[in-house]
MMTF fields as JSON, N, C-alpha, C and O atoms, coordinates in Angstrom:
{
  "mmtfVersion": "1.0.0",
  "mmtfProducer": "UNKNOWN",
  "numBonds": 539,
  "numAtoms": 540,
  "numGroups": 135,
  "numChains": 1,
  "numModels": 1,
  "chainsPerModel": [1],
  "groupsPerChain": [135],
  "chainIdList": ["A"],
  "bondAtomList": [4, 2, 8, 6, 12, 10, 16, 14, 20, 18, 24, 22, 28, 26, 32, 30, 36, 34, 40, 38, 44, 42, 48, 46, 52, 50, 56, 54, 60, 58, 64, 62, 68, 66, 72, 70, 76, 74, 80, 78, 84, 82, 88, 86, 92, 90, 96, 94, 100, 98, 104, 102, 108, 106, 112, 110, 116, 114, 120, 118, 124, 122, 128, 126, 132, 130, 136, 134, 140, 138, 144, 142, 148, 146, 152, 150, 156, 154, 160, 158, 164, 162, 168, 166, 172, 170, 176, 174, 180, 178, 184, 182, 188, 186, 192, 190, 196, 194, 200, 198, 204, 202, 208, 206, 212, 210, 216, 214, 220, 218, 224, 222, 228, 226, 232, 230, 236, 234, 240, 238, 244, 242, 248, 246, 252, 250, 256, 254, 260, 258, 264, 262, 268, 266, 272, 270, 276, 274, 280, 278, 284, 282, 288, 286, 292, 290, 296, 294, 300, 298, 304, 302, 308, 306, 312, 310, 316, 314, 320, 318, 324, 322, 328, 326, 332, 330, 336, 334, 340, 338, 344, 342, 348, 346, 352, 350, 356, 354, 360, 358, 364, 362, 368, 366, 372, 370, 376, 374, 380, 378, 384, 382, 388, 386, 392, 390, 396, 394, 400, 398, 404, 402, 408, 406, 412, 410, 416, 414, 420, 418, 424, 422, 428, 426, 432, 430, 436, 434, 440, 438, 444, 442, 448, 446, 452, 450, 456, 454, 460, 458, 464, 462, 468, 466, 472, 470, 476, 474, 480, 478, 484, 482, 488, 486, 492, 490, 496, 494, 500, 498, 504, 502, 508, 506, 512, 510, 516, 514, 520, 518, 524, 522, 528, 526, 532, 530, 536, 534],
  "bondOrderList": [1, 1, 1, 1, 1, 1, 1, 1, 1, 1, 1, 1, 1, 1, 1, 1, 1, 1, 1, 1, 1, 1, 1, 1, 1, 1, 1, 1, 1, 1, 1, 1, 1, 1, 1, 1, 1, 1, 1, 1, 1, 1, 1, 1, 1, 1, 1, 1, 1, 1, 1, 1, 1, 1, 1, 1, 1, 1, 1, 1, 1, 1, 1, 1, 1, 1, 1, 1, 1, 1, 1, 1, 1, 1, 1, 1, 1, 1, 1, 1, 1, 1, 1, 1, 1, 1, 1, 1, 1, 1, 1, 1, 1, 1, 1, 1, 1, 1, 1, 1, 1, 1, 1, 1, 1, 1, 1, 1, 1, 1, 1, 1, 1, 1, 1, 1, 1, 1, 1, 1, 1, 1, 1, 1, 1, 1, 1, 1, 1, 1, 1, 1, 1, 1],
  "groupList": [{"groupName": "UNK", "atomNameList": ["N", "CA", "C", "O"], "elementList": ["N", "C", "C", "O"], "formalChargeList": [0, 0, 0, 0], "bondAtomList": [1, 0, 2, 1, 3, 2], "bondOrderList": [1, 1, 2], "singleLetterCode": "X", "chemCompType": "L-PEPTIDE LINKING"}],
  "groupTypeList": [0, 0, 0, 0, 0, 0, 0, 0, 0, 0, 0, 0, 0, 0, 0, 0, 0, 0, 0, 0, 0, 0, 0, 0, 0, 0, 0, 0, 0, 0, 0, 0, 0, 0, 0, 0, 0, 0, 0, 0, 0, 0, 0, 0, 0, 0, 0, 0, 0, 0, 0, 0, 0, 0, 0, 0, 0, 0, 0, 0, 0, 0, 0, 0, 0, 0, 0, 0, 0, 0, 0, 0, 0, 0, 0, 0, 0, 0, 0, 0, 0, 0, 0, 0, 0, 0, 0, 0, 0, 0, 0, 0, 0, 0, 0, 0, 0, 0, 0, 0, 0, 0, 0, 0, 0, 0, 0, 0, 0, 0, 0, 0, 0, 0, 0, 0, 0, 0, 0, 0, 0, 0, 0, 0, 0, 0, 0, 0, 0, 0, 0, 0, 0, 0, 0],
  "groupIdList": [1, 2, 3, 4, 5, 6, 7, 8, 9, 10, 11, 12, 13, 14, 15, 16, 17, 18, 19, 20, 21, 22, 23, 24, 25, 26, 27, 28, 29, 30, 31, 32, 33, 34, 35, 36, 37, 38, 39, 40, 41, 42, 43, 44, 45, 46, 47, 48, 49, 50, 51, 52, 53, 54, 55, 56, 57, 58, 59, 60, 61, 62, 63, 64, 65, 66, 67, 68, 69, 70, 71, 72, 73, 74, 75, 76, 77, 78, 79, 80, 81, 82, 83, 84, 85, 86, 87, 88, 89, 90, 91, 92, 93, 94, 95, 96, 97, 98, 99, 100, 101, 102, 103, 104, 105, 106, 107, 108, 109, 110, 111, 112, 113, 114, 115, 116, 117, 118, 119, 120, 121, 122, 123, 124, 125, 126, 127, 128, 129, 130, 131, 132, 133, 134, 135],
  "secStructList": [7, 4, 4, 4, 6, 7, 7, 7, 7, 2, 2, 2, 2, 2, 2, 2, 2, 2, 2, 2, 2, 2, 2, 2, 7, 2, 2, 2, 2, 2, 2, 2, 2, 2, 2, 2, 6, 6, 6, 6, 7, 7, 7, 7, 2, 2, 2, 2, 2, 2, 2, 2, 2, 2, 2, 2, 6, 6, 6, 7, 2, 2, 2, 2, 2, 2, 2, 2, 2, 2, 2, 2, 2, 2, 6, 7, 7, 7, 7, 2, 2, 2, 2, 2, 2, 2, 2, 2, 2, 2, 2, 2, 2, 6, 7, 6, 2, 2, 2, 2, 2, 2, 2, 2, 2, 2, 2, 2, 6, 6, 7, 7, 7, 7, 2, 2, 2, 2, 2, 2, 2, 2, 2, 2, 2, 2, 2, 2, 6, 7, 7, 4, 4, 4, 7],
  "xCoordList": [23.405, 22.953, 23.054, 23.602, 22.446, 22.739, 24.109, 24.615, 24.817, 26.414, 26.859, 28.028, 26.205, 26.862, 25.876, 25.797, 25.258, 24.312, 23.084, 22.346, 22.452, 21.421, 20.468, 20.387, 19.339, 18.232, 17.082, 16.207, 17.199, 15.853, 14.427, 13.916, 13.94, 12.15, 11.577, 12.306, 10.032, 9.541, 9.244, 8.949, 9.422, 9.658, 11.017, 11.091, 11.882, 13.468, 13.365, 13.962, 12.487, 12.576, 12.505, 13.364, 10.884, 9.893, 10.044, 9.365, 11.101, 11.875, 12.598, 12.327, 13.692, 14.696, 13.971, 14.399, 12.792, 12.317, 11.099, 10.542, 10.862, 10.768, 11.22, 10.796, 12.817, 14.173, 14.312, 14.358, 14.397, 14.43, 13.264, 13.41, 12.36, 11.474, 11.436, 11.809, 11.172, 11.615, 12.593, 12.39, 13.755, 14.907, 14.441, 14.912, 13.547, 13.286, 14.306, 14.641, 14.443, 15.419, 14.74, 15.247, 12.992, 12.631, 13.013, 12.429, 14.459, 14.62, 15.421, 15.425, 16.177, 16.244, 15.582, 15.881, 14.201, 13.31, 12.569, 12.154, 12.573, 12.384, 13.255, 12.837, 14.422, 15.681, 15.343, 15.077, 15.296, 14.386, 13.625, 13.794, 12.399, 11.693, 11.777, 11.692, 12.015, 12.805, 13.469, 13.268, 14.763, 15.564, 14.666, 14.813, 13.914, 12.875, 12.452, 12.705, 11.501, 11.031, 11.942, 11.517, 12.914, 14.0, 14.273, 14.216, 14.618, 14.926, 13.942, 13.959, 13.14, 11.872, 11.047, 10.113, 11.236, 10.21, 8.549, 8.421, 7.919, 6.398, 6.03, 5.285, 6.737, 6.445, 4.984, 4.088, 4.731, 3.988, 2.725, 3.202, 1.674, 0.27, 1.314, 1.381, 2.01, 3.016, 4.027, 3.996, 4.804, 5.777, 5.601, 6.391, 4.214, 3.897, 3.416, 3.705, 2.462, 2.242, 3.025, 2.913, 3.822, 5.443, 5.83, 6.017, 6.12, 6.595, 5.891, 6.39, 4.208, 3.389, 3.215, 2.974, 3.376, 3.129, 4.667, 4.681, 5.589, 6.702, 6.075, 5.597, 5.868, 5.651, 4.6, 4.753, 3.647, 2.342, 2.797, 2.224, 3.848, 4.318, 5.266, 5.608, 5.655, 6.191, 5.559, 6.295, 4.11, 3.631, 3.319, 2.193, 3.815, 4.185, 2.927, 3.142, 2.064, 0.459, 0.542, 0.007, 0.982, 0.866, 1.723, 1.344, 3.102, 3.929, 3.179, 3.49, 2.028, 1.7, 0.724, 0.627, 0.147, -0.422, -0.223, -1.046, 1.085, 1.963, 1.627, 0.828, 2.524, 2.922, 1.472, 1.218, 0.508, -0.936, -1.139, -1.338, -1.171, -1.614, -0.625, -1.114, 0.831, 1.794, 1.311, 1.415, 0.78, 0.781, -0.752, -0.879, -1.591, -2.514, -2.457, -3.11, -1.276, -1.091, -0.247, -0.175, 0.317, 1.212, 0.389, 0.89, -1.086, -1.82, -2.051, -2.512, -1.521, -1.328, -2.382, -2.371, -3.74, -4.855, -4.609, -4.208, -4.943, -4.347, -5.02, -6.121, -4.907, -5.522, -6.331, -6.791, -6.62, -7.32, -6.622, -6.912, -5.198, -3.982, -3.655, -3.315, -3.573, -3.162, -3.798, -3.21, -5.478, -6.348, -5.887, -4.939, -6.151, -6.451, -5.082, -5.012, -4.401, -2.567, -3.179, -3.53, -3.262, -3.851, -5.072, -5.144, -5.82, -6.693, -6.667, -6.922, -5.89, -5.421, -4.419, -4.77, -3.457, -2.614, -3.929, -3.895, -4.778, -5.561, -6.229, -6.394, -6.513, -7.369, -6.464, -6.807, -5.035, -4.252, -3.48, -2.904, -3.784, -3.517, -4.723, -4.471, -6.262, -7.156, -8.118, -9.064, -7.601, -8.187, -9.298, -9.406, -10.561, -11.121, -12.248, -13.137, -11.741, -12.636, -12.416, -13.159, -10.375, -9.92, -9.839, -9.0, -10.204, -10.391, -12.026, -12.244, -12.791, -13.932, -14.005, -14.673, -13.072, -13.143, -12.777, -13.397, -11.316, -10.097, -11.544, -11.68, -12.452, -13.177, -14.418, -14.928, -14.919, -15.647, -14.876, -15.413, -13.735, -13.372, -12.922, -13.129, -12.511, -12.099, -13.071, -13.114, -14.122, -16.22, -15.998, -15.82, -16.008, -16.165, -15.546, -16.098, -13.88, -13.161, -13.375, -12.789, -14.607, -15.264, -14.575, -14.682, -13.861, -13.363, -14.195, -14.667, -14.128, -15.138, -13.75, -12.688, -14.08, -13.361, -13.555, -14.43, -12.633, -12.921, -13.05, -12.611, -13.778, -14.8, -13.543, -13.81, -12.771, -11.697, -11.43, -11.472, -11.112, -11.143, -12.2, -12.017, -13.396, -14.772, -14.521, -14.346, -14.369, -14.742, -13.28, -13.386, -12.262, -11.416, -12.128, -12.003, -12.669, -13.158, -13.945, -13.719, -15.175, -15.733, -15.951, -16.911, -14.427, -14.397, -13.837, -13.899, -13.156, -12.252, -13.223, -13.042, -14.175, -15.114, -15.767, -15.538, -16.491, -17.069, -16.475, -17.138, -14.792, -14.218, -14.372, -14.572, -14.307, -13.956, -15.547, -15.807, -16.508, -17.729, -18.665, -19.666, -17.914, -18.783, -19.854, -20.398, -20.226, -20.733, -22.022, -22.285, -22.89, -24.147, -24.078, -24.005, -24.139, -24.176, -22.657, -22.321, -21.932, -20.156, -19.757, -18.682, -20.621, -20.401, -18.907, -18.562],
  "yCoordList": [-1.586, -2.095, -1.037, -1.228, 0.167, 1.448, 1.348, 1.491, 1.128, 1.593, 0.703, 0.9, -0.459, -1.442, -1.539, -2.41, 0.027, -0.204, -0.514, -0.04, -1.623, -1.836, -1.548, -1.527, -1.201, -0.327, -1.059, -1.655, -0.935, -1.738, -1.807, -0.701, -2.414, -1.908, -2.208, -2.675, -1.991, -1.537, -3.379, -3.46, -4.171, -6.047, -5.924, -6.346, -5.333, -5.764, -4.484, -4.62, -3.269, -2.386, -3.263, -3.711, -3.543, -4.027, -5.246, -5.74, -5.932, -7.084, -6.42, -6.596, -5.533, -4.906, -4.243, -4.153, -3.788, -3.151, -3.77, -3.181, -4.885, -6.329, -6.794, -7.172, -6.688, -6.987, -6.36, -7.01, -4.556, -4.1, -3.962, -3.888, -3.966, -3.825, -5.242, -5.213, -6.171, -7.699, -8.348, -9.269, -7.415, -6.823, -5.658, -5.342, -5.077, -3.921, -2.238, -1.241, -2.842, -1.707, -0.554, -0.264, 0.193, 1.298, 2.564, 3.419, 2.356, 3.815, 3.645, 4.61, 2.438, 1.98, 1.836, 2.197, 1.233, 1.233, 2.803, 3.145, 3.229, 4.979, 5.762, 6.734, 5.417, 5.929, 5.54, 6.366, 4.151, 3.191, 3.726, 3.755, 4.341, 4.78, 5.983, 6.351, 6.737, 8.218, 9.02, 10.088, 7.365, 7.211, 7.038, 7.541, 6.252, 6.042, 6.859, 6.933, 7.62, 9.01, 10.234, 11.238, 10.179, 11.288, 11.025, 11.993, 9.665, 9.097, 9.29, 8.738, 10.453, 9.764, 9.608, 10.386, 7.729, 6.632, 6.949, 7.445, 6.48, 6.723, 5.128, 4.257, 5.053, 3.681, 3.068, 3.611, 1.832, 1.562, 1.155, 1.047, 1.047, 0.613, -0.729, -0.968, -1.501, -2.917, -2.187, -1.943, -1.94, -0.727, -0.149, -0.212, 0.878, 1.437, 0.743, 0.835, -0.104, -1.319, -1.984, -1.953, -2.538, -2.57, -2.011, -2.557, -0.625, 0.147, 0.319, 0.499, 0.283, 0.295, -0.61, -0.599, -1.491, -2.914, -2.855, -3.143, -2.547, -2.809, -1.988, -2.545, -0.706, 0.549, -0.308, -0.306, -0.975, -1.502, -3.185, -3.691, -3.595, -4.526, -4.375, -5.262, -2.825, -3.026, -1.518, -0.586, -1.503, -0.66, 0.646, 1.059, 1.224, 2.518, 2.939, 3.117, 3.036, 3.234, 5.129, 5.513, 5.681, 6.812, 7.345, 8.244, 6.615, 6.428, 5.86, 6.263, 4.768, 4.026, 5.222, 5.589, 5.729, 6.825, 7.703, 8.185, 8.139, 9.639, 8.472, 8.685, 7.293, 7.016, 6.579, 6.3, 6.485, 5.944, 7.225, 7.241, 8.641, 9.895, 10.415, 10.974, 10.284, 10.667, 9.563, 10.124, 7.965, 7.206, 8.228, 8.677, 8.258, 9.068, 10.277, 10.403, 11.273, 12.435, 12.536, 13.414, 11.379, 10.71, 10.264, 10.045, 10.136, 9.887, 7.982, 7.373, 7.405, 5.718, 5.91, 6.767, 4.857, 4.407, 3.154, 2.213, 3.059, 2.018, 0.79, 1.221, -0.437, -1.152, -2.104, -1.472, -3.385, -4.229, -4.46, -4.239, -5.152, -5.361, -4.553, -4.873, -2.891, -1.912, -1.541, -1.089, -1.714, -1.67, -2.482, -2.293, -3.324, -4.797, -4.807, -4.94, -4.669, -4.148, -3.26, -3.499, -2.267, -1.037, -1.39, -1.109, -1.865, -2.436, -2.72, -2.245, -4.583, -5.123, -4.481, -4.493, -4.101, -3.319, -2.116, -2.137, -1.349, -0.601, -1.771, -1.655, -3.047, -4.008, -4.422, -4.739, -4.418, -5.569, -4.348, -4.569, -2.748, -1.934, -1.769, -1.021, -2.119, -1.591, -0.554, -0.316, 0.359, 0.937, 1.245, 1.665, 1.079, 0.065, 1.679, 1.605, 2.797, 4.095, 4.058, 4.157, 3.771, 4.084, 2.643, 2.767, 1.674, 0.157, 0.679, 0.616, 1.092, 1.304, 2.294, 2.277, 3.297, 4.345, 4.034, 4.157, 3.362, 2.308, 1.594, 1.78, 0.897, -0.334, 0.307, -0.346, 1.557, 2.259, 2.786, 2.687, 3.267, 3.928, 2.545, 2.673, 1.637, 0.11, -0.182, -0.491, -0.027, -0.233, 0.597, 0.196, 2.246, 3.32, 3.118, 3.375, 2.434, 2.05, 0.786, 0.325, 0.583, -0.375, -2.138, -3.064, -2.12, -3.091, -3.976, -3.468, -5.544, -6.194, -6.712, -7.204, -6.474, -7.245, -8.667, -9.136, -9.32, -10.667, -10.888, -10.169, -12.087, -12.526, -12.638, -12.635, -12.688, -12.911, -11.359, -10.987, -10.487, -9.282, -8.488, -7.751, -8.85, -8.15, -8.724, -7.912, -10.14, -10.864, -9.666, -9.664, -8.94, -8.958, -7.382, -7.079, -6.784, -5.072, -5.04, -4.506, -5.727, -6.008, -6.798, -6.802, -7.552, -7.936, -6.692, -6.544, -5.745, -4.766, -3.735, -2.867, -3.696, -2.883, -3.445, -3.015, -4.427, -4.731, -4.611, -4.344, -4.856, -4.946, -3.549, -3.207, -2.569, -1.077, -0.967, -0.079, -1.763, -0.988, 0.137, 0.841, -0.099, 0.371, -0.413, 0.182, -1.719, -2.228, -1.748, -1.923, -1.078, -0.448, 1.264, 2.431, 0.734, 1.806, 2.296, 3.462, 1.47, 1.791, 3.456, 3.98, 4.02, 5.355, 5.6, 6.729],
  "zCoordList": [-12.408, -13.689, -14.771, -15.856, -14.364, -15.749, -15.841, -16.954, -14.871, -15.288, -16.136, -16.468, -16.738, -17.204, -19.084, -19.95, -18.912, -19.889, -19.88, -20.744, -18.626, -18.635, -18.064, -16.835, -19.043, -18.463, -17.869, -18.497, -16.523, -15.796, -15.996, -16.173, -16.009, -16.216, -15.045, -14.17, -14.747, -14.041, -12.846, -11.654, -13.565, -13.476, -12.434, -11.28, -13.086, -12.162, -10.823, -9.755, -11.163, -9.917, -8.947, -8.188, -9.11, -7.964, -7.552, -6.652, -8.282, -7.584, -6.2, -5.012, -6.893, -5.857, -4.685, -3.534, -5.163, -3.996, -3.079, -2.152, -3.479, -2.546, -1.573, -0.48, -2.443, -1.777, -0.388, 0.656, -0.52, 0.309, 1.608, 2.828, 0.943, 2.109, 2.746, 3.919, 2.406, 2.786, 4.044, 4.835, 3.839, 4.897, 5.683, 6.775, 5.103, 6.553, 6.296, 6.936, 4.916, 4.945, 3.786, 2.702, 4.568, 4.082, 3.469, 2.802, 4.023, 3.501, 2.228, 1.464, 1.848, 0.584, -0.023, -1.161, 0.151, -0.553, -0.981, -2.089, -0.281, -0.591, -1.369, -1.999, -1.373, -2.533, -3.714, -4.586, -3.945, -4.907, -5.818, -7.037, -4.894, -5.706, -6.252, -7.423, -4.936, -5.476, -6.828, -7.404, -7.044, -7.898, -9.546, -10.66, -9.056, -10.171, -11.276, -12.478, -10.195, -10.317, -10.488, -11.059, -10.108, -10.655, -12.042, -12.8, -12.613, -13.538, -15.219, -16.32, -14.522, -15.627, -15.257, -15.059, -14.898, -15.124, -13.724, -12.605, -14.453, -13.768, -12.855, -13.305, -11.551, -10.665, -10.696, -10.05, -11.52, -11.427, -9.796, -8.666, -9.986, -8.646, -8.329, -7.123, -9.065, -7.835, -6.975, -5.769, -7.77, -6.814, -5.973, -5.031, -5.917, -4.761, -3.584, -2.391, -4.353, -3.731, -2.104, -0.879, -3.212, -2.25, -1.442, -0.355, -1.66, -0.698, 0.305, 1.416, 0.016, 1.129, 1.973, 3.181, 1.137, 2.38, 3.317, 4.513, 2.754, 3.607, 4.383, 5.371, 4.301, 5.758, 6.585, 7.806, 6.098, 6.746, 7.701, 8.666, 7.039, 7.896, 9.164, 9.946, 9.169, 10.033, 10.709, 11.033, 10.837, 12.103, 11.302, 11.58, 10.62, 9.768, 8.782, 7.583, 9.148, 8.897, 8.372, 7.332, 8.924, 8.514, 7.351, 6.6, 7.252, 6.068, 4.783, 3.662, 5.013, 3.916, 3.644, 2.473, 4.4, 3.805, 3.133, 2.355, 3.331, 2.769, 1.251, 0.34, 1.424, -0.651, -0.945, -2.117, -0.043, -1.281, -1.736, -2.95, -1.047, -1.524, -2.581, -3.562, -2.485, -3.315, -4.839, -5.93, -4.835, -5.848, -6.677, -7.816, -5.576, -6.148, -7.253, -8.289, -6.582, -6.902, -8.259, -9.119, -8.117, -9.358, -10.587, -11.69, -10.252, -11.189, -11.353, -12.319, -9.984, -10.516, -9.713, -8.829, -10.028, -9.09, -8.555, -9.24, -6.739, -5.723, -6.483, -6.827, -6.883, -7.079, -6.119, -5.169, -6.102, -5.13, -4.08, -2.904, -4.765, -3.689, -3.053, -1.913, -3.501, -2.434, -1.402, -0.419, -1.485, -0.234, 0.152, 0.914, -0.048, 0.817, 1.906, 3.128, 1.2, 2.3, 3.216, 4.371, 2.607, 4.019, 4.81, 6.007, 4.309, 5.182, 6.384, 7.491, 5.362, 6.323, 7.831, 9.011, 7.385, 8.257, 9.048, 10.279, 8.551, 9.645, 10.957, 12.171, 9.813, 11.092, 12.089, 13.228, 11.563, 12.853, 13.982, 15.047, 13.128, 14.317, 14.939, 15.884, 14.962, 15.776, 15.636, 16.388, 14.036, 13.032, 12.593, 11.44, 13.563, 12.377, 11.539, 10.69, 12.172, 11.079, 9.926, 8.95, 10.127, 8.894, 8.196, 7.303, 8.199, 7.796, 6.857, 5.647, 7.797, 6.868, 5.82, 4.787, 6.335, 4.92, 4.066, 3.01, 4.183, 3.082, 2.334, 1.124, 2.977, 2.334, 1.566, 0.655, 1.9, 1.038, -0.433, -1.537, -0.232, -0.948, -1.856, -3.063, -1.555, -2.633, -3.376, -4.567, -2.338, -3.276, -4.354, -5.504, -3.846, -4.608, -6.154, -7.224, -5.842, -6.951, -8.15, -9.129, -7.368, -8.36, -8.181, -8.986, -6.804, -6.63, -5.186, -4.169, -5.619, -4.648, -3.484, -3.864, -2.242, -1.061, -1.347, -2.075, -0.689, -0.677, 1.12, 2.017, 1.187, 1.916, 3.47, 4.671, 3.063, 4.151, 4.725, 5.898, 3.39, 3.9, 4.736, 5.706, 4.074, 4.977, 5.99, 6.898, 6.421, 7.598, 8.871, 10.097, 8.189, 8.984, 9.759, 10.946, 8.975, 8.89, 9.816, 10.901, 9.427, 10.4, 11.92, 12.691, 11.987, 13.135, 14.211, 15.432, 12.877, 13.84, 13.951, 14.806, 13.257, 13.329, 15.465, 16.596, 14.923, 16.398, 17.631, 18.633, 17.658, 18.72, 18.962, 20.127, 17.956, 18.778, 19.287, 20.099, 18.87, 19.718, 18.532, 18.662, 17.616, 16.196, 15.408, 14.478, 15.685, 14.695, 14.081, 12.891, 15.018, 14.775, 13.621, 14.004, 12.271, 11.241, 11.446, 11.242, 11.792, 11.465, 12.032, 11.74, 12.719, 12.944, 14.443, 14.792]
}
């Protein structure tokens, strides 16, 4: 698209990089953003978004970690949707320390879970045998 003149915005990235993670194809999606960020431009909390959930859909929990700390460090704050992705993804690996820290720290951010989400935290909470003061 630049080669043809046209300059993308931050709407047509996070399409493409939908695209890619959608297909499974992370490490495009990591050029993506890369490219972004070389470019200038400052990837918006959807974008990262994105990229995280792709890592989180397919098992890659410690990857979604590296870009929530890099979105951090970047100065973008995770929004509702970006917990709620990691969350989710800590509950369906079995997670459930780092499900509760994720869900403090979403509180902390001044953001409310929804009722589907608590119900999931705390189920993963109980199965590990934590439910008593989450310790």
């Amino acid at each position: 698209m630049t080669g043809w003149g046209i300059v993308p915005d931050v709407v047509t990235y996070s399409t493409v990089l939908t695209a890619y993670c959608g297909k499974g194809d992370l490490e495009g999606a990591q050029k993506l953003v890369d490219d972004v960020i070389a470019s200038g431009r400052r990837p918006d909390a959807t974008m990262y978004t994105v990229l995280i959930d792709g890592y989180c859909m397919r098992g890659k929990l410690q990857e979604a970690a590296r870009i929530m700390d890099e979105m951090e460090a970047a100065g973008v704050q995770p929004n509702e949707v970006t917990y709620s992705v990691v969350i989710k993804a800590c509950c369906k690996e079995g997670k459930s320390a780092e499900a509760r820290d994720l869900m403090r720290e979403m509180l902390g951010a001044g953001y409310v879970p929804n009722t589907p989400l608590c119900a999931k935290v705390v189920d993963v909470i109980c199965q590990d045998g934590k439910g008593r003061g989450g310790k």
